[in-house]
C-alpha positions in Angstrom: 8.4 -2.8 33.4 8.1 -1.5 37.0 7.8 -4.0 39.8 4.4 -4.2 41.5 4.5 -3.6 45.3 3.7 -7.3 45.9 7.1 -8.2 44.6 9.0 -6.4 47.3 9.9 -7.4 50.8 10.3 -5.9 54.2 13.5 -7.9 54.7 15.7 -5.2 53.3 19.1 -5.2 51.6 22.0 -7.1 53.2 24.8 -4.6 53.8 28.3 -4.9 52.4 27.6 -7.5 49.8 30.5 -8.2 47.4 29.7 -11.7 46.1 26.3 -13.5 45.6 25.9 -17.2 44.9 22.7 -18.4 43.1 21.9 -22.1 42.9 19.9 -22.9 39.7 21.4 -25.9 38.0 18.6 -27.5 36.1 17.2 -27.4 32.5 17.0 -24.6 29.9 13.3 -23.6 30.5 13.8 -23.7 34.2 16.7 -21.3 33.9 14.9 -18.9 31.6 12.2 -18.4 34.4 14.9 -17.2 36.9 16.3 -14.4 34.6 14.0 -11.7 36.0 15.1 -12.6 39.6 18.8 -12.3 38.5 18.0 -8.9 36.9 16.4 -7.9 40.3 19.6 -8.9 42.1 21.8 -7.0 39.7 19.7 -3.9 40.2 19.7 -4.2 44.0 23.4 -5.1 44.3 25.0 -3.3 41.3 28.5 -3.7 42.6 28.3 -7.3 43.6 29.6 -10.3 41.6 26.7 -12.7 40.8 28.0 -16.3 40.6 25.6 -18.9 39.2 26.0 -22.4 40.6 24.9 -24.3 37.5 25.7 -27.0 35.0 28.3 -27.1 32.3 25.9 -25.8 29.7 25.3 -22.7 31.9 29.0 -22.0 31.8 29.1 -22.3 28.0 26.0 -20.1 27.5 27.3 -17.3 29.8 30.8 -17.1 28.3 31.1 -13.6 26.9 27.3 -12.9 27.1 26.1 -9.7 28.6 23.5 -10.1 31.4 23.2 -10.5 35.1 25.5 -13.5 35.5 29.1 -12.6 36.0 30.5 -16.1 36.4 29.4 -19.7 36.6 30.6 -22.4 39.0 29.7 -25.8 37.8 28.1 -27.7 40.7 28.8 -31.5 40.6 25.9 -33.9 39.8 24.0 -34.8 42.9 20.5 -36.1 43.9 18.0 -33.3 43.6 20.6 -30.9 42.2 21.3 -32.1 38.6 22.1 -35.2 36.6 25.4 -35.8 34.9 25.6 -35.0 31.2 26.8 -37.4 28.6 30.5 -38.2 29.1 30.8 -35.8 32.1 33.6 -36.7 34.4 32.9 -37.4 38.1 33.4 -34.5 40.5 33.6 -34.4 44.3 30.9 -32.4 46.1 33.3 -32.2 49.1 35.9 -30.5 46.9 33.3 -28.3 45.3 32.0 -27.0 48.7 35.5 -26.4 49.9 36.3 -24.3 46.9 32.9 -22.5 47.1 33.4 -21.6 50.8 36.8 -20.1 49.9 34.8 -17.7 47.6 33.5 -16.0 50.8 30.0 -15.5 49.6 28.0 -12.8 51.3 24.7 -14.0 50.0 23.6 -17.5 48.9 20.2 -17.9 47.2 18.4 -21.1 46.6 16.3 -20.7 43.5 16.3 -24.4 42.6 13.0 -25.8 43.9 11.6 -26.9 47.3 14.9 -27.3 49.0 15.0 -30.8 50.3 18.3 -31.4 48.6 19.3 -27.8 47.6 18.9 -26.0 51.0 21.6 -28.1 52.7 23.9 -27.4 49.8 23.2 -23.6 49.9 23.6 -23.6 53.7 27.0 -25.4 53.3 28.4 -22.5 51.2 29.0 -20.6 54.4 27.5 -17.3 53.2 26.7 -14.6 55.8 23.0 -14.8 54.7 21.2 -17.6 53.0 17.7 -17.2 51.5 15.3 -19.0 49.2 12.5 -21.5 48.9 11.4 -24.1 51.4 8.9 -27.0 51.0 7.6 -28.8 54.0 10.3 -31.5 53.8 13.2 -29.0 53.5 15.4 -27.4 56.2 15.1 -23.7 56.7 17.5 -21.0 55.4 18.1 -17.7 57.2 15.3 -16.1 55.2 12.8 -18.3 53.4 9.6 -18.4 51.5 7.2 -21.3 51.4 7.4 -23.3 48.1 3.9 -23.7 46.7 3.7 -25.7 43.5 1.0 -23.9 41.6 2.6 -20.5 41.2 4.0 -18.8 38.1 7.7 -19.7 38.1 8.9 -16.2 37.3 6.9 -14.7 40.2 8.1 -17.5 42.5 11.8 -16.5 42.1 11.1 -12.8 42.2 9.4 -13.3 45.6 12.5 -15.3 46.7 15.0 -12.6 45.8 12.8 -10.0 47.5 13.7 -11.7 50.7 17.1 -10.0 50.4 15.7 -6.7 49.4 15.8 -7.1 45.6 12.5 -5.9 44.2 11.5 -6.9 40.7 12.5 -4.7 37.8 10.7 -6.8 35.2 8.6 -9.9 34.9 9.8 -10.6 31.4 12.7 -13.1 31.0 15.2 -11.6 28.6 18.4 -13.2 27.2 20.8 -11.2 25.1 21.7 -12.5 21.7 25.2 -11.9 20.5 26.7 -11.4 17.1 28.5 -14.7 17.6 25.1 -16.4 18.1 23.7 -14.9 14.9 26.9 -15.7 13.0 26.7 -19.3 14.0 23.0 -19.5 12.9 23.8 -17.9 9.6 26.7 -20.2 8.9 24.5 -23.3 9.5 21.2 -22.1 8.0 22.3 -19.6 5.4 20.2 -16.6 4.6 16.5 -17.2 4.4 14.9 -17.1 1.0 11.4 -16.8 2.6 10.5 -15.4 6.0 11.5 -18.1 8.5 9.4 -19.9 11.1 10.4 -22.7 13.5 8.5 -25.7 14.9 9.8 -27.6 17.9 7.8 -30.8 18.4 9.8 -32.4 21.2 9.7 -32.2 25.0 11.4 -34.2 27.6 8.1 -35.2 29.3 6.1 -37.0 26.6 2.9 -35.9 28.3 3.6 -32.4 27.0 4.1 -33.4 23.4 1.4 -32.5 20.8 1.2 -35.2 18.1 3.8 -35.1 15.3 1.2 -35.3 12.6 -0.4 -32.1 13.9 2.9 -30.2 13.8 3.2 -31.6 10.2 -0.1 -30.0 9.3 1.0 -26.7 10.8 4.2 -27.0 8.7 2.2 -27.6 5.5 -0.1 -24.6 6.2 2.8 -22.2 7.0 4.8 -23.4 4.0 1.8 -22.7 1.9 1.5 -19.3 3.4 5.0 -18.5 2.0 7.2 -19.3 5.0 10.4 -21.3 5.2 9.8 -23.9 8.0 12.6 -25.2 10.2 12.0 -28.1 12.6 14.3 -28.1 15.6 15.1 -30.8 18.2 17.7 -32.2 20.4 19.5 -35.5 19.5 17.1 -37.4 21.8 14.2 -35.9 19.8 15.5 -37.1 16.4 12.6 -39.5 16.0 9.8 -37.0 16.5 11.6 -34.5 14.2 11.8 -37.2 11.6 8.1 -37.9 12.0 7.2 -34.3 11.4 9.4 -34.0 8.3 8.0 -37.2 6.8 4.4 -36.3 7.4 4.7 -32.7 6.3 4.8 -33.5 2.6 6.4 -30.1 1.8 10.1 -29.0 2.0 10.9 -28.4 5.7 14.4 -28.2 7.1 15.2 -30.4 10.1 17.8 -29.0 12.5 18.9 -31.6 15.1 22.2 -31.1 16.9 23.4 -28.6 14.2 23.4 -25.6 16.5 24.8 -24.8 19.9 22.5 -23.3 22.5 23.8 -19.8 21.5 23.3 -20.6 17.9 19.8 -21.7 18.6 19.2 -18.4 20.3 20.5 -16.6 17.2 18.3 -18.8 15.0 15.2 -18.0 17.0 15.9 -14.3 17.3 16.0 -13.9 13.5 12.8 -15.9 12.9 9.3 -14.6 12.6 7.6 -17.2 14.9 8.3 -20.3 17.0 5.5 -22.9 17.5 6.4 -25.4 20.2 5.4 -27.6 23.0 5.9 -26.3 26.5 9.7 -27.0 26.7 13.0 -25.1 27.0 13.2 -23.9 23.4 9.8 -22.3 23.6 10.9 -20.2 26.6 14.2 -19.5 24.9 12.5 -18.1 21.9 10.3 -15.8 24.0 13.4 -14.6 26.0 15.2 -13.5 22.8 12.1 -11.6 21.6 10.5 -13.9 19.1 6.7 -14.3 19.0 5.6 -17.8 20.1 2.6 -20.1 20.0 3.0 -22.6 22.8 0.9 -25.8 23.5 0.3 -26.2 27.2 -1.3 -28.6 29.6 -3.5 -26.6 31.9 -1.4 -27.2 35.0 1.8 -26.1 33.2 -0.1 -23.1 31.9 -0.3 -21.9 35.5 3.3 -22.3 36.3 5.3 -21.7 33.1 3.3 -19.8 30.4 4.0 -16.2 29.9 1.3 -13.8 31.1 1.9 -11.6 28.0 -0.4 -11.8 25.0 1.0 -9.1 22.7 3.5 -11.5 21.1 2.7 -14.8 22.7 -0.3 -17.2 22.4 -0.4 -20.2 24.9 -2.9 -22.7 23.6 -4.4 -24.7 26.5 -5.3 -28.4 26.9 -7.8 -28.9 29.7 -7.2 -32.7 29.9 -6.9 -33.9 33.5 -7.7 -37.6 33.1 -5.0 -40.0 31.8 -5.9 -40.8 28.1 -5.0 -44.5 28.8 -6.5 -45.4 32.1 -8.8 -42.4 32.8 -7.3 -41.8 36.2 -7.9 -38.2 37.5 -4.3 -37.0 37.7 -5.0 -33.8 39.7 -5.5 -35.0 43.3 -1.9 -36.0 43.8 -1.1 -32.5 44.9 -4.5 -32.1 46.6 -4.7 -35.0 49.1 -8.0 -33.9 50.6 -9.9 -34.2 47.3 -11.3 -37.5 45.9 -9.5 -39.1 43.0 -6.6 -41.3 42.2 -3.7 -38.9 41.7 -0.7 -40.3 39.8 -0.7 -43.0 37.1 2.3 -44.7 35.3 1.4 -43.6 31.8 3.2 -41.0 29.8 0.9 -40.5 26.9 0.2 -37.0 25.7 -2.1 -34.8 27.7 -2.4 -32.2 25.0 -4.0 -34.0 22.1 -7.3 -32.1 22.6 -5.7 -29.0 21.2 -6.9 -28.6 17.6 -4.7 -27.7 14.7 -7.1 -24.9 13.8 -6.4 -23.0 17.0 -2.6 -23.2 16.6 -2.8 -22.1 12.9 -5.1 -19.2 13.8 -2.8 -18.0 16.6 0.3 -18.3 14.3 -1.3 -16.4 11.5 -2.5 -13.7 13.9 1.0 -13.2 15.2 2.6 -13.4 11.7 0.5 -10.5 10.3 1.3 -8.1 13.1 
């Protein structure tokens, strides 16, 4: 897909670039959104080494995987950068920065958010040119773009890399699936006896979770249509997976903690469809080429839903008032508008999405 002119910049290429650092150390879905920006950097600087400053799981994912990332440096846990994983040993940010400066980066890109915490880290890498995003409370980089919350995430990062002369080559996040990924999935799941579909009922933010009993109804319907139904989840989502399995009333196969991230990519790549809340696995499924039905709160629809409709159907909830206290939760980002802004509740904001819409979208994609 050719880049539109709006995703280019007058800043121009930086000369004599041999090594590029990119800070993006957060969760799975967040990382998927930055893949087109990494592709743009690879195209603009084909001889440069692209080093991702990420988390341990990034290093595992990119081990022997083709794509725009050449190497991963694991950045230590720090406020506004990333939280430590279970059992992760402490690491010194001072030592990390000393080692990173020794890499002699030519470019350092902040693709990690507004920059209050991340811009100082990127500036401390000592690169010849720093560039990226800047919210009002963040210090500037050499080249910067204002961070505005309501913008499609993929486009946000494409605009950021355009600051160093890297125009978009695609707006579609794509992750290569290896034979190792597929072999792991086959070893865990076996060969399907029916065409296989996946439901993913979890999400870290419980406000983005569609009710488990509705996922169960979708499972019953798709099983009745002749599909094998898997229900995936992380270990912290075991409870909601159990709820879906118990309520489905038909044979479904729970998969919690049985697959690595690469194995999950292999699983999704060989499935006919993934139905999920707006969370990392949904975006992973789309990135490996699997059709998706995603359930989105309207605000997240703006920022994280794919703009493509040939193989993807985002189903939208228009709820903006807290279902518990009825507070209008939109004015928090719009201080000049009347309303209350934030509330402490974390009940689902997507319960107004009916099962019929999800099933209709799933069946439409499955018969293509």
